[in-house]
XYZ file of C-alpha atoms in Angstrom:
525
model
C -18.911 -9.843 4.040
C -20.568 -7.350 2.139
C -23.824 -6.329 3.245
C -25.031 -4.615 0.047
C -24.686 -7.716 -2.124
C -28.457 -8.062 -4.162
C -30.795 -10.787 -2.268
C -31.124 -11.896 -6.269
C -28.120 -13.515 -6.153
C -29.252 -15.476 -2.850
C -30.582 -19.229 -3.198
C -29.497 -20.555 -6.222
C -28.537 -23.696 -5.006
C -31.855 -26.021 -5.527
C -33.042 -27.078 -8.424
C -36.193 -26.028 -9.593
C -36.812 -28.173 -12.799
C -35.139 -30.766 -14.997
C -35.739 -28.459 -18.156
C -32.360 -26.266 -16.920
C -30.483 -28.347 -18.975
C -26.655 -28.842 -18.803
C -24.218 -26.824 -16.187
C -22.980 -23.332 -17.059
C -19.408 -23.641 -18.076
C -17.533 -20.749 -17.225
C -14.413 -20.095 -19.369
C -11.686 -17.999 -17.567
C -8.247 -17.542 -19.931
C -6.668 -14.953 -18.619
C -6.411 -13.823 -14.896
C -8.237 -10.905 -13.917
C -5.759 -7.414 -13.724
C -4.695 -6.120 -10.239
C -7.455 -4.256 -8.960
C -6.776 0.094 -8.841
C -5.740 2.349 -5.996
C -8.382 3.964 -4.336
C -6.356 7.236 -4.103
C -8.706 8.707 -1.217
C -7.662 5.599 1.165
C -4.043 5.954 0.494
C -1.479 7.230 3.199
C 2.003 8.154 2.880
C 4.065 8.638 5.734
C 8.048 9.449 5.588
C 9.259 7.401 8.802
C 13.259 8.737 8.684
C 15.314 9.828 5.658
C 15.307 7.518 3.298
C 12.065 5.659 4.696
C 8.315 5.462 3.632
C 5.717 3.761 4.272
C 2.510 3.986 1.860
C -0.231 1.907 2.715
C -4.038 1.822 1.096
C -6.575 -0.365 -0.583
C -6.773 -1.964 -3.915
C -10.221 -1.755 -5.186
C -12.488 -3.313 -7.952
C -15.759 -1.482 -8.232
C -16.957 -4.108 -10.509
C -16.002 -7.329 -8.497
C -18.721 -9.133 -6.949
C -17.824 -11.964 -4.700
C -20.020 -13.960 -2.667
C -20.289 -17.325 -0.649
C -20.877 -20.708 -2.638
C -20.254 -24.017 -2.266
C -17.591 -26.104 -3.997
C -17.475 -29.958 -4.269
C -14.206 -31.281 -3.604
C -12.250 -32.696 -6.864
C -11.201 -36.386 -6.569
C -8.050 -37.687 -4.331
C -9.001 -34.398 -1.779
C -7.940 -32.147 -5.062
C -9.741 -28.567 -5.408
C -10.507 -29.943 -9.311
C -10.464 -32.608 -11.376
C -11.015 -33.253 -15.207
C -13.708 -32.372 -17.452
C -14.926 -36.245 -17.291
C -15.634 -35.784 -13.350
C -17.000 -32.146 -13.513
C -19.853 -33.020 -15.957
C -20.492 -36.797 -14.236
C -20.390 -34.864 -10.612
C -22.694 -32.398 -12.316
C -25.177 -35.150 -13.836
C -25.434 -36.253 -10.408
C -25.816 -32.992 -8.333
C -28.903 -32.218 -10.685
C -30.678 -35.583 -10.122
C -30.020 -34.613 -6.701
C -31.674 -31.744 -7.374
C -29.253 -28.831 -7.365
C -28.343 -26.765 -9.964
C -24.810 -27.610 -10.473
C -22.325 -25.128 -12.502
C -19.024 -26.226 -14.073
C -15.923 -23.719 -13.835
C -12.833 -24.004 -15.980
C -9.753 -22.987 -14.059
C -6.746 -22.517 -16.072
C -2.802 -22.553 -15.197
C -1.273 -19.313 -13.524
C 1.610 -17.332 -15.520
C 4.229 -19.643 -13.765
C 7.650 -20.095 -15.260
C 7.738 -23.550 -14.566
C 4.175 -25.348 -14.908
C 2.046 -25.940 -17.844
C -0.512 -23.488 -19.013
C -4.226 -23.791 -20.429
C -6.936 -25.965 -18.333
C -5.646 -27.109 -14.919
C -9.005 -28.580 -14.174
C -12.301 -28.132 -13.743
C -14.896 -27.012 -10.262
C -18.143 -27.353 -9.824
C -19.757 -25.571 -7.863
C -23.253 -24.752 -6.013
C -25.608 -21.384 -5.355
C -24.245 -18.255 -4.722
C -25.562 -16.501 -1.580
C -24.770 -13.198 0.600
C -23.602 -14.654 3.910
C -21.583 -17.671 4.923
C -24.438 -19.094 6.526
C -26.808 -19.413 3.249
C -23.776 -21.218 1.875
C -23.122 -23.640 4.952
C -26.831 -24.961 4.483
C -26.748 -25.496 1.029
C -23.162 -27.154 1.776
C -25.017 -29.541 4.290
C -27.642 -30.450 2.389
C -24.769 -31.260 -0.682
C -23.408 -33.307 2.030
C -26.203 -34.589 2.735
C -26.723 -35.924 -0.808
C -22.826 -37.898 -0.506
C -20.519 -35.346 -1.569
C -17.523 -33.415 -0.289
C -17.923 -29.812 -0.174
C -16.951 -26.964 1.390
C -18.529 -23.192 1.306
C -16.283 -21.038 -0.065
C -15.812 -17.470 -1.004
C -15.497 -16.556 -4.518
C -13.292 -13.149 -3.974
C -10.506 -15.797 -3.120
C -10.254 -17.357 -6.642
C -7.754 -16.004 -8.694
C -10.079 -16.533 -11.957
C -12.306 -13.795 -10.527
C -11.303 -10.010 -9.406
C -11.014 -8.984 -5.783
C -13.360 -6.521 -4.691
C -10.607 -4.642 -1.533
C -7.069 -5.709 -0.891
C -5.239 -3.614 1.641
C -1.884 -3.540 1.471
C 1.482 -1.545 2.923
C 4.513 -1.150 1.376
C 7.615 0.047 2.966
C 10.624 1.811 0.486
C 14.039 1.515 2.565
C 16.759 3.776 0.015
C 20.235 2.782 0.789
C 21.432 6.240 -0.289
C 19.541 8.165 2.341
C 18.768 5.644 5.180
C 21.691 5.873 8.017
C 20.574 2.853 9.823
C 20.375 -0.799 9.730
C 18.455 -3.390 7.895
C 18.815 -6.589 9.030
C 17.427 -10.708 9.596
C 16.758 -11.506 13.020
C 15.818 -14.267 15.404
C 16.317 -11.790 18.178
C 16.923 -13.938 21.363
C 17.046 -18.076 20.703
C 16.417 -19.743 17.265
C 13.944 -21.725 19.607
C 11.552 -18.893 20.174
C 8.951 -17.535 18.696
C 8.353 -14.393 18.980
C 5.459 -11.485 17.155
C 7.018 -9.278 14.428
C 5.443 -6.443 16.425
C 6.814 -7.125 20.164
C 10.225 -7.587 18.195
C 10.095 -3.995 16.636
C 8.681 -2.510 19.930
C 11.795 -3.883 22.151
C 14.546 -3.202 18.695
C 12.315 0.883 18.900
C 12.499 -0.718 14.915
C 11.126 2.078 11.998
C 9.818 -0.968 9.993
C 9.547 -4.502 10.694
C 7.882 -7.494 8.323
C 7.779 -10.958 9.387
C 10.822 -14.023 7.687
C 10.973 -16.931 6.792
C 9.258 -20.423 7.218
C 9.774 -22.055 10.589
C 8.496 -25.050 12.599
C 4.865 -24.482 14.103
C 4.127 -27.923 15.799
C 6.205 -30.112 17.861
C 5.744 -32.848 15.330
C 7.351 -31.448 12.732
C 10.700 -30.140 15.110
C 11.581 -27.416 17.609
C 8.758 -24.586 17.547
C 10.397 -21.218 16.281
C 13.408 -22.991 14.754
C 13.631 -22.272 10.708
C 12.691 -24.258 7.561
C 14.938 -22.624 5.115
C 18.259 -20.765 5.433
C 18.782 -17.949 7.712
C 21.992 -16.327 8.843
C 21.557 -13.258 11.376
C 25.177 -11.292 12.263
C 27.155 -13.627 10.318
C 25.998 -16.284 11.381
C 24.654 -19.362 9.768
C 22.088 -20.762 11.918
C 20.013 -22.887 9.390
C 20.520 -24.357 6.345
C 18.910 -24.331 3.341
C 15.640 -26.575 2.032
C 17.224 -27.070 -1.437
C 17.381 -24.164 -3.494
C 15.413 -21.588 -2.409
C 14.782 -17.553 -2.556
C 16.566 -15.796 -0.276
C 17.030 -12.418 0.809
C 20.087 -11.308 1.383
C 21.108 -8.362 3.383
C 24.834 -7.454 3.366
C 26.198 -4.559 4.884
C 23.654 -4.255 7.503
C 21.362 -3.838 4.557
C 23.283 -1.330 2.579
C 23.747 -3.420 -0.328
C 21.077 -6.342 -0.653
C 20.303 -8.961 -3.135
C 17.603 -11.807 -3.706
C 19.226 -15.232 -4.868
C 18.428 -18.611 -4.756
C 20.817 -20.124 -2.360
C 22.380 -23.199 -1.332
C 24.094 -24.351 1.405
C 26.880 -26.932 2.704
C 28.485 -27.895 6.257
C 31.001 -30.608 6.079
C 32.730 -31.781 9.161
C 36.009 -32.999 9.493
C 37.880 -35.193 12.160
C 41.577 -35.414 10.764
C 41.280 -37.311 7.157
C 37.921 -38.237 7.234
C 35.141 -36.112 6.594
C 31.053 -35.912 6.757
C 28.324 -34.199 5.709
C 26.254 -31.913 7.761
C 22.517 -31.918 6.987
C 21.038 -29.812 9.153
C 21.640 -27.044 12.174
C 19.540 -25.648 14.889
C 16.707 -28.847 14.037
C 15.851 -32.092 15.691
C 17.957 -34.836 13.821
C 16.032 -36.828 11.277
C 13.402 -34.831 10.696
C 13.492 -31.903 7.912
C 10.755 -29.740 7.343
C 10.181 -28.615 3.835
C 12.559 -31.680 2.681
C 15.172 -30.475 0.244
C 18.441 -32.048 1.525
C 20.397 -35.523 0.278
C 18.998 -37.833 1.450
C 15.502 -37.036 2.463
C 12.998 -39.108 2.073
C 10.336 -39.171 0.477
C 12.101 -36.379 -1.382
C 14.731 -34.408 -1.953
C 13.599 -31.736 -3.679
C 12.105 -28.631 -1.663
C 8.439 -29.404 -0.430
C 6.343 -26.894 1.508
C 4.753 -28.091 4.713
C 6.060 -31.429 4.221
C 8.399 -33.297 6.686
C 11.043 -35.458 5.339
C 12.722 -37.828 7.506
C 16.397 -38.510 6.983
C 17.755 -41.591 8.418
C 21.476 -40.990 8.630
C 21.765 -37.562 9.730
C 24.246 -35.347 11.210
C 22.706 -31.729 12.678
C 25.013 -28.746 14.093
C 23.321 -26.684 17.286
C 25.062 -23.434 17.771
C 24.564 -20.906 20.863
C 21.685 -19.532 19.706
C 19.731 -22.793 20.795
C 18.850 -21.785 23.840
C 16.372 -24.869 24.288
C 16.852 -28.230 25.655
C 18.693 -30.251 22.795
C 16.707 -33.093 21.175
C 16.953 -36.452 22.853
C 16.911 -40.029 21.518
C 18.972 -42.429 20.128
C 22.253 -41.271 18.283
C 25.178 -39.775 19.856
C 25.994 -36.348 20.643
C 29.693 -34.438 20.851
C 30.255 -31.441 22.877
C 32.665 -29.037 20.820
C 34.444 -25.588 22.636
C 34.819 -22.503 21.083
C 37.849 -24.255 18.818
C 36.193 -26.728 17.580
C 37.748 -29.028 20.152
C 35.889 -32.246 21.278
C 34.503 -31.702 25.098
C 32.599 -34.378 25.548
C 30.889 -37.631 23.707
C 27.929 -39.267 24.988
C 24.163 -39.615 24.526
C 21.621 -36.699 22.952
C 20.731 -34.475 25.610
C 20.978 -31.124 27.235
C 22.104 -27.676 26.133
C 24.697 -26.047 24.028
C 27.584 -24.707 26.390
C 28.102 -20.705 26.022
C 30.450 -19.800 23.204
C 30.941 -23.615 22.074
C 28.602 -26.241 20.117
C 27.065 -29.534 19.562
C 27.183 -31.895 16.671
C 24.329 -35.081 17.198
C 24.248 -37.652 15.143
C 21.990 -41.106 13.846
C 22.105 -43.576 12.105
C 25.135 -43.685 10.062
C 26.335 -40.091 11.291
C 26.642 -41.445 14.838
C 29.118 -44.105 13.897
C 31.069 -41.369 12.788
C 30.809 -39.289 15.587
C 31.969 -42.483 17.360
C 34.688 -43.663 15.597
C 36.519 -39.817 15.175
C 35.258 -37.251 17.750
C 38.432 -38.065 20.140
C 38.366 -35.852 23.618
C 40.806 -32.873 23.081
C 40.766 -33.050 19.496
C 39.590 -30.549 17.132
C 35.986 -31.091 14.771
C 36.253 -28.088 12.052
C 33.393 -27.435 10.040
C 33.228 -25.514 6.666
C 30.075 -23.771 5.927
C 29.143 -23.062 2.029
C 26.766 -21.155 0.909
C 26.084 -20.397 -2.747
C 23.804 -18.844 -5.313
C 22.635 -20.814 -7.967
C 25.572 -19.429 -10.573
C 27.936 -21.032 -8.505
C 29.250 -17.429 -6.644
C 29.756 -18.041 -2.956
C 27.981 -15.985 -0.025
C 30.512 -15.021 2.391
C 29.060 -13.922 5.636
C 30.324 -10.866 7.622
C 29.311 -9.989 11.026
C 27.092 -7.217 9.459
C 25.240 -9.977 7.091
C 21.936 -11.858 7.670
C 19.827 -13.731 5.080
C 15.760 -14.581 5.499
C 14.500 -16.898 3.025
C 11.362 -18.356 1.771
C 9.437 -19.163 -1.886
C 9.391 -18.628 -4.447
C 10.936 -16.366 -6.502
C 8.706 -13.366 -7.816
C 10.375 -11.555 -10.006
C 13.500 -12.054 -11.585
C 15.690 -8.992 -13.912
C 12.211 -7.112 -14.156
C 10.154 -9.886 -15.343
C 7.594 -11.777 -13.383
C 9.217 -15.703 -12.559
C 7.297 -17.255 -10.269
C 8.960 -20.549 -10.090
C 6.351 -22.279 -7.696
C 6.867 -26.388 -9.055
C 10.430 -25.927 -8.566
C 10.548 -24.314 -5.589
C 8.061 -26.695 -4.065
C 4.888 -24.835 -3.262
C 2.736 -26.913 -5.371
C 3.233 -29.893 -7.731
C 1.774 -29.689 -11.493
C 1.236 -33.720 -11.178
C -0.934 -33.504 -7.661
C -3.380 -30.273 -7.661
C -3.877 -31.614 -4.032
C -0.940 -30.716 -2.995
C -0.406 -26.867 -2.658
C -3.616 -25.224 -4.321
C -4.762 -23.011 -2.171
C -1.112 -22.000 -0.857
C 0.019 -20.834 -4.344
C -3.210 -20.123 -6.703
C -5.927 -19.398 -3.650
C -5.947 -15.244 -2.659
C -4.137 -15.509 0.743
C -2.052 -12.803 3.156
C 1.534 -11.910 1.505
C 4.857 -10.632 2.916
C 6.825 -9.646 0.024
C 10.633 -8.005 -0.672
C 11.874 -6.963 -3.799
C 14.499 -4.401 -4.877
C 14.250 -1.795 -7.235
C 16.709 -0.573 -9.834
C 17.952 2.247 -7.599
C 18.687 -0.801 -5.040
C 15.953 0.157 -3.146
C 14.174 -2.694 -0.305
C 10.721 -2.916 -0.708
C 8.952 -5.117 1.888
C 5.572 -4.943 1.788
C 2.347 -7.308 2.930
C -1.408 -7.457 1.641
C -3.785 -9.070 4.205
C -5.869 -11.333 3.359
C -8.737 -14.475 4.585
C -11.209 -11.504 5.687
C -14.111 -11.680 2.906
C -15.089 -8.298 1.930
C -12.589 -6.412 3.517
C -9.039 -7.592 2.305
C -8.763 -11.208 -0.083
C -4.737 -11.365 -0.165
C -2.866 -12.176 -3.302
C -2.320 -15.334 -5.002
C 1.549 -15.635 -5.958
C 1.035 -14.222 -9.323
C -0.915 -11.404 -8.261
C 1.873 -10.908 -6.144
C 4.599 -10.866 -7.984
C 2.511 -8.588 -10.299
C 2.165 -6.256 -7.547
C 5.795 -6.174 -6.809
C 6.603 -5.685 -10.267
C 4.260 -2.357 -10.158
C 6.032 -1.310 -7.090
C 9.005 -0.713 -9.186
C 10.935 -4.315 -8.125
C 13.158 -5.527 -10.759
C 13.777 -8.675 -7.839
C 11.418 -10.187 -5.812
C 10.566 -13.094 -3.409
C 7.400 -14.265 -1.532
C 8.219 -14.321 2.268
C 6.474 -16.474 5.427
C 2.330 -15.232 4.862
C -1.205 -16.572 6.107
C -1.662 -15.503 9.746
C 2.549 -15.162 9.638
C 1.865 -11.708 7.771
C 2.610 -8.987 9.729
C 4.160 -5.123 9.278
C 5.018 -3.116 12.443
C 6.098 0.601 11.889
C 7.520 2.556 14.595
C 7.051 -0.882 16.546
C 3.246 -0.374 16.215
C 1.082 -3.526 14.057
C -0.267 -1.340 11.179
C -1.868 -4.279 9.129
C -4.840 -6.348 10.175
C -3.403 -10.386 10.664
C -5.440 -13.456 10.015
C -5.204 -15.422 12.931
C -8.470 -15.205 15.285
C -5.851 -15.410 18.122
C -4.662 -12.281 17.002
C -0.737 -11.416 15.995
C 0.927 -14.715 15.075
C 4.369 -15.662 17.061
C 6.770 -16.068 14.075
C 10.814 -17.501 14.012
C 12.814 -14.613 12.310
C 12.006 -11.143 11.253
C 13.540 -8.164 8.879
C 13.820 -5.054 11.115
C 14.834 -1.830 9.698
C 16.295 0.019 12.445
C 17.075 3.657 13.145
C 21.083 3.467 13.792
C 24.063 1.174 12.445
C 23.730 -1.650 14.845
C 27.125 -2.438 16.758
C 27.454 -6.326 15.396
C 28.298 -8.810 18.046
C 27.582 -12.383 18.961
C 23.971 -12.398 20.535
C-alpha cells in the first residue's frame, strides 16, 4: 500500500447529489505496455559458467493504483453486460453512491474473442484497504455483492512495481544438470527452497500443478504430466504445455504433450487413465471419459467412473482404498497378488487398481504368475513421440506463452478460463497474480523466471499476457506459464530470493526444476 497516494482521491464512494448524472464509462482498448526497468534496482549475479541470475523491479512512475470496491457481475462473474452495468448503476445511485461503469475488453489470446468481455462497476477509490472495506459494507449493506479490490491488479490499468528474477541456464557453457523433480515420494510436498538447499541446487523454480486438498486426491501428487529420470509418473490432463528437459537439460523443448498407458493381459487390452492418483477422481479433467468434461479444466475435479490408475515406487504413501480391485505386479510385470485396494507399492514392483468397469478387467485377466505389460505413449501435438531416457524429466502446466517468437497464449483451450463462463477462471488468467515462467531462447537457452505478486504496492504479478509479453522481451522464442499464486518460488544457491504470497510463508509444492552444479549420476530414486 502506498502511503503517498493524495487524500483527494479518498472517499468517493457516497453520493453527494442526484445532479451527477450518469456513471463514468471508462473505455480501455488496448492493454497497458509492460512497465520499465528501474536500472538502479537491478542485480546481476553470474552463479557458475553458463548461469545468471538478474533480478529487479518493473516500474510505472505514472501508475496510480488504489483500493475500491467492485460489485460482483451476475452468476458470481467479475462482469456482466452493458444491460446489468448501467441497471446495477441506476440502482447504486438511488442508493446513494456514486457508481462508475468500466469496460473491460478481451486479452491478446489466440483462442478467445476480442473487443468488450464485459462490463464492472465499481465504487470510490480510497488509500488503504480499510476506507474500501467500509464503503464495501455499507454496498453490502444496500443488497449487493462486492468485494474491495485493488486496482494495480487489473490488467486494463498499469502496475505501479513488479519484481521479478530471471534465471539464463546456456547449454553451451553450463557443465551441470537441469532437471524435473519430485525429489523423495510423488506423495510429498515439499518447498522449492528446502529442495535446492538438500540438492546444494544453483537455481531452483517451483513445477507443475498438483493436488492441494484431500478432496481433490493425494496431497503432493501431480495434475498434469511429469516424468523425473525417465520415468513417467503422471499423466497428462489433455493436451497441455510441457517442459521438456532431455539430456539432463542439455537440449530442452516446450510442447504440448499427450500421453497413453495401455495395459495388456495376453489378447485383451485396457486403457490406463491415470498413475500415481486416487482412482476416479482427476484433477484438472482432461482424460476419456471424464465427466463433466473431457477437455483440460483448471482447478476442477472430474470424476471418472470406470477407471484404471498405475502406482509406481515413487508412491511412497498408503494406496487409496475403496471399492475396486487392486493387482500387485513385480518388477516384470508379473501378477503378485489380486485382492482389494489397499496398502503400499512393493520396492522395485507396482500396482494397477481398478473400478467400475476396469476392475472387471483386472478380474477376469490379472492371473497369479502371469505377466501385465504396459506401454506408455507420450506425444507432442504433431504426432512425434517423447521417448524417455534415464537422463529425461518433463514439468508441465498452462498455457502456452509463446510459440516460434510470437506471443500464443492459448488459455480457452488449455482450460484456464472459458470464453462462455467469465466465472470461471477470471482472476487466474486476466487478474495480475505471482508467475513462474520457462521459455527458451534462440541460442537454446532456459529461462525460468517468476514475478511476485498479491502484495499491493510492492509487487502486482502478471496476468498471462503480460507474461508471455515479458518472456518474449527476455529473448524466449518458447514459452509456458508454470504452477504460480503462493506456488511461486525461486531459490538460488538453495537460498528463497523472491518474496511468496502465502501468509504462511514458502508454499510446500509437488515437483520442482533444479539446476544443479554437476551431471547427476541417473538412477531409480
Amino acid at each position: 500500500m502506498r502511503n503517498e497516494e493524495s487524500t483527494a482521491r479518498r472517499g468517493l464512494g457516497v453520493r453527494m447529489g442526484a445532479a451527477l448524472g450518469a456513471a463514468v464509462v471508462v473505455a480501455v482498448i488496448q492493454p497497458p505496455a509492460l512497465a520499465a526497468p528501474d536500472a538502479g534496482s537491478w542485480t546481476t549475479e553470474t552463479v557458475a559458467p553458463g548461469v545468471r541470475v538478474r533480478a529487479g523491479v518493473l516500474r510505472d512512475a505514472d501508475a496510480e493504483p488504489s483500493w475500491t470496491v467492485t460489485v460482483q457481475g451476475p452468476g458470481a462473474a467479475p462482469l456482466g453486460d452493458r444491460s446489468w452495468a448501467d441497471a446495477t448503476a441506476g440502482r447504486l445511485r438511488d442508493a446513494w453512491f456514486e457508481p462508475r461503469v468500466e469496460r473491460v475488453v478481451w486479452p491478446a489470446y489466440a483462442d478467445t474473442p476480442h473487443g468488450t468481455m464485459g462490463w464492472r462497476v465499481r465504487v470510490g477509490s480510497y488509500a488503504t484497504t480499510g476506507e474500501a472495506q467500509s464503503t464495501r459494507e455499507k454496498v453490502a449493506a444496500a443488497g449487493f455483492t462486492a468485494v474491495a479490490e485493488w486496482t494495480g491488479y487489473d490488467a486494463q490499468r498499469p502496475a505501479d512495481r513488479e519484481s521479478v528474477h530471471v534465471a539464463v541456464i546456456d547449454p553451451a557453457r553450463f557443465t551441470g544438470t537441469v532437471a524435473a523433480t519430485h525429489d523423495s515420494s510423488v506423495a510429498d510436498r515439499e518447498t522449492t527452497s528446502s529442495v535446492a538447499a538438500k540438492r546444494h541446487s544453483l537455481i531452483a523454480v517451483n513445477g507443475g500443478f498438483f493436488i492441494t486438498a484431500d478432496a481433490d486426491g493425494v496431497q503432493g501428487t501431480m495434475a498434469g504430466i511429469s516424468a523425473y529420470d525417465g520415468e513417467l509418473e503422471s499423466m497428462a490432463a489433455g493436451s497441455r504445455a510441457a517442459l521438456i528437459l532431455a539430456d539432463g537439460g542439455r537440449h530442452a523443448r516446450i510442447a504440448d504433450l499427450t500421453s497413453t498407458v495401455t495395459a495388456r493381459a495376453g489378447s485383451s487390452t485396457y486403457a490406463v487413465q491415470g498413475i500415481n492418483r486416487v482412482p476416479g477422481k482427476v484433477r484438472n479433467c482432461g482424460r476419456p471419459g471424464a465427466t463433466p468434461t473431457e477437455s483440460p479444466r483448471q482447478d476442477l475435479t472430474c470424476s471418472e467412473a470406470d477407471d484404471l490408475v498405475k502406482f509406481t515406487p515413487r508412491f511412497r504413501a498408503e494406496l487409496p482404498s475403496g471399492p475396486g480391485t487392486q493387482v500387485v505386479l513385480d518388477a516384470d510385470g508379473r501378477v503378485v497378488s489380486t485382492g482389494s485396494r489397499g496398502g503400499t507399492v512393493p520396492a522395485g514392483g507396482s500396482v494397477l487398481q481398478g473400478i467400475g468397469a476396469a476392475s472387471d478387467w483386472l478380474t477376469a485377466h490379472a492371473r497369479r504368475g502371469e505377466r501385465i505389460a504396459l506401454e506408455e505413449v507420450v506425444r507432442d501435438t504433431s504426432g512425434r513421440r517423447v521417448r524417455l531416457d534415464a537422463d529425461d524429466s518433463i514439468v508441465s502446466a498452462a498455457p502456452t506463452l509463446v510459440k516460434d517468437g510470437h506471443i500464443a497464449v492459448d488459455a480457452a483451450t488449455e482450460g484456464t478460463l472459458d470464453p462462455k463462463n467469465l466465472a470461471f477462471g477470471y482472476a487466474w488468467s486476466n487478474v495480475r497474480q505471482p508467475r513462474t515462467m520457462a521459455g527458451l531462447d534462440k541460442q537454446g537457452r532456459l529461462i525460468l523466471a517468476t514475478v511476485d505478486g498479491r502484495q499491493p504496492g510492492v509487487s502486482e504479478g502478471f496476468t498471462l499476457e503480460e507474461a508471455a509479453r515479458f518472456m518474449r522481451s527476455q529473448g524466449a522464442v518458447q514459452a509456458l506459464n508454470l504452477d504460480g499464486g503462493g506456488s511461486t518460488a525461486m531459490a538460488v544457491n538453495g537460498k528463497l530470493a523472491n518474496i511468496t504470497s502465502d501468509a504462511t510463508g514458502e508454499r510446500a509444492v509437488g515437483d520442482t526444476v533444479q539446476v544443479l552444479p554437476w551431471r547427476e549420476p541417473y538412477r531409480h530414486r
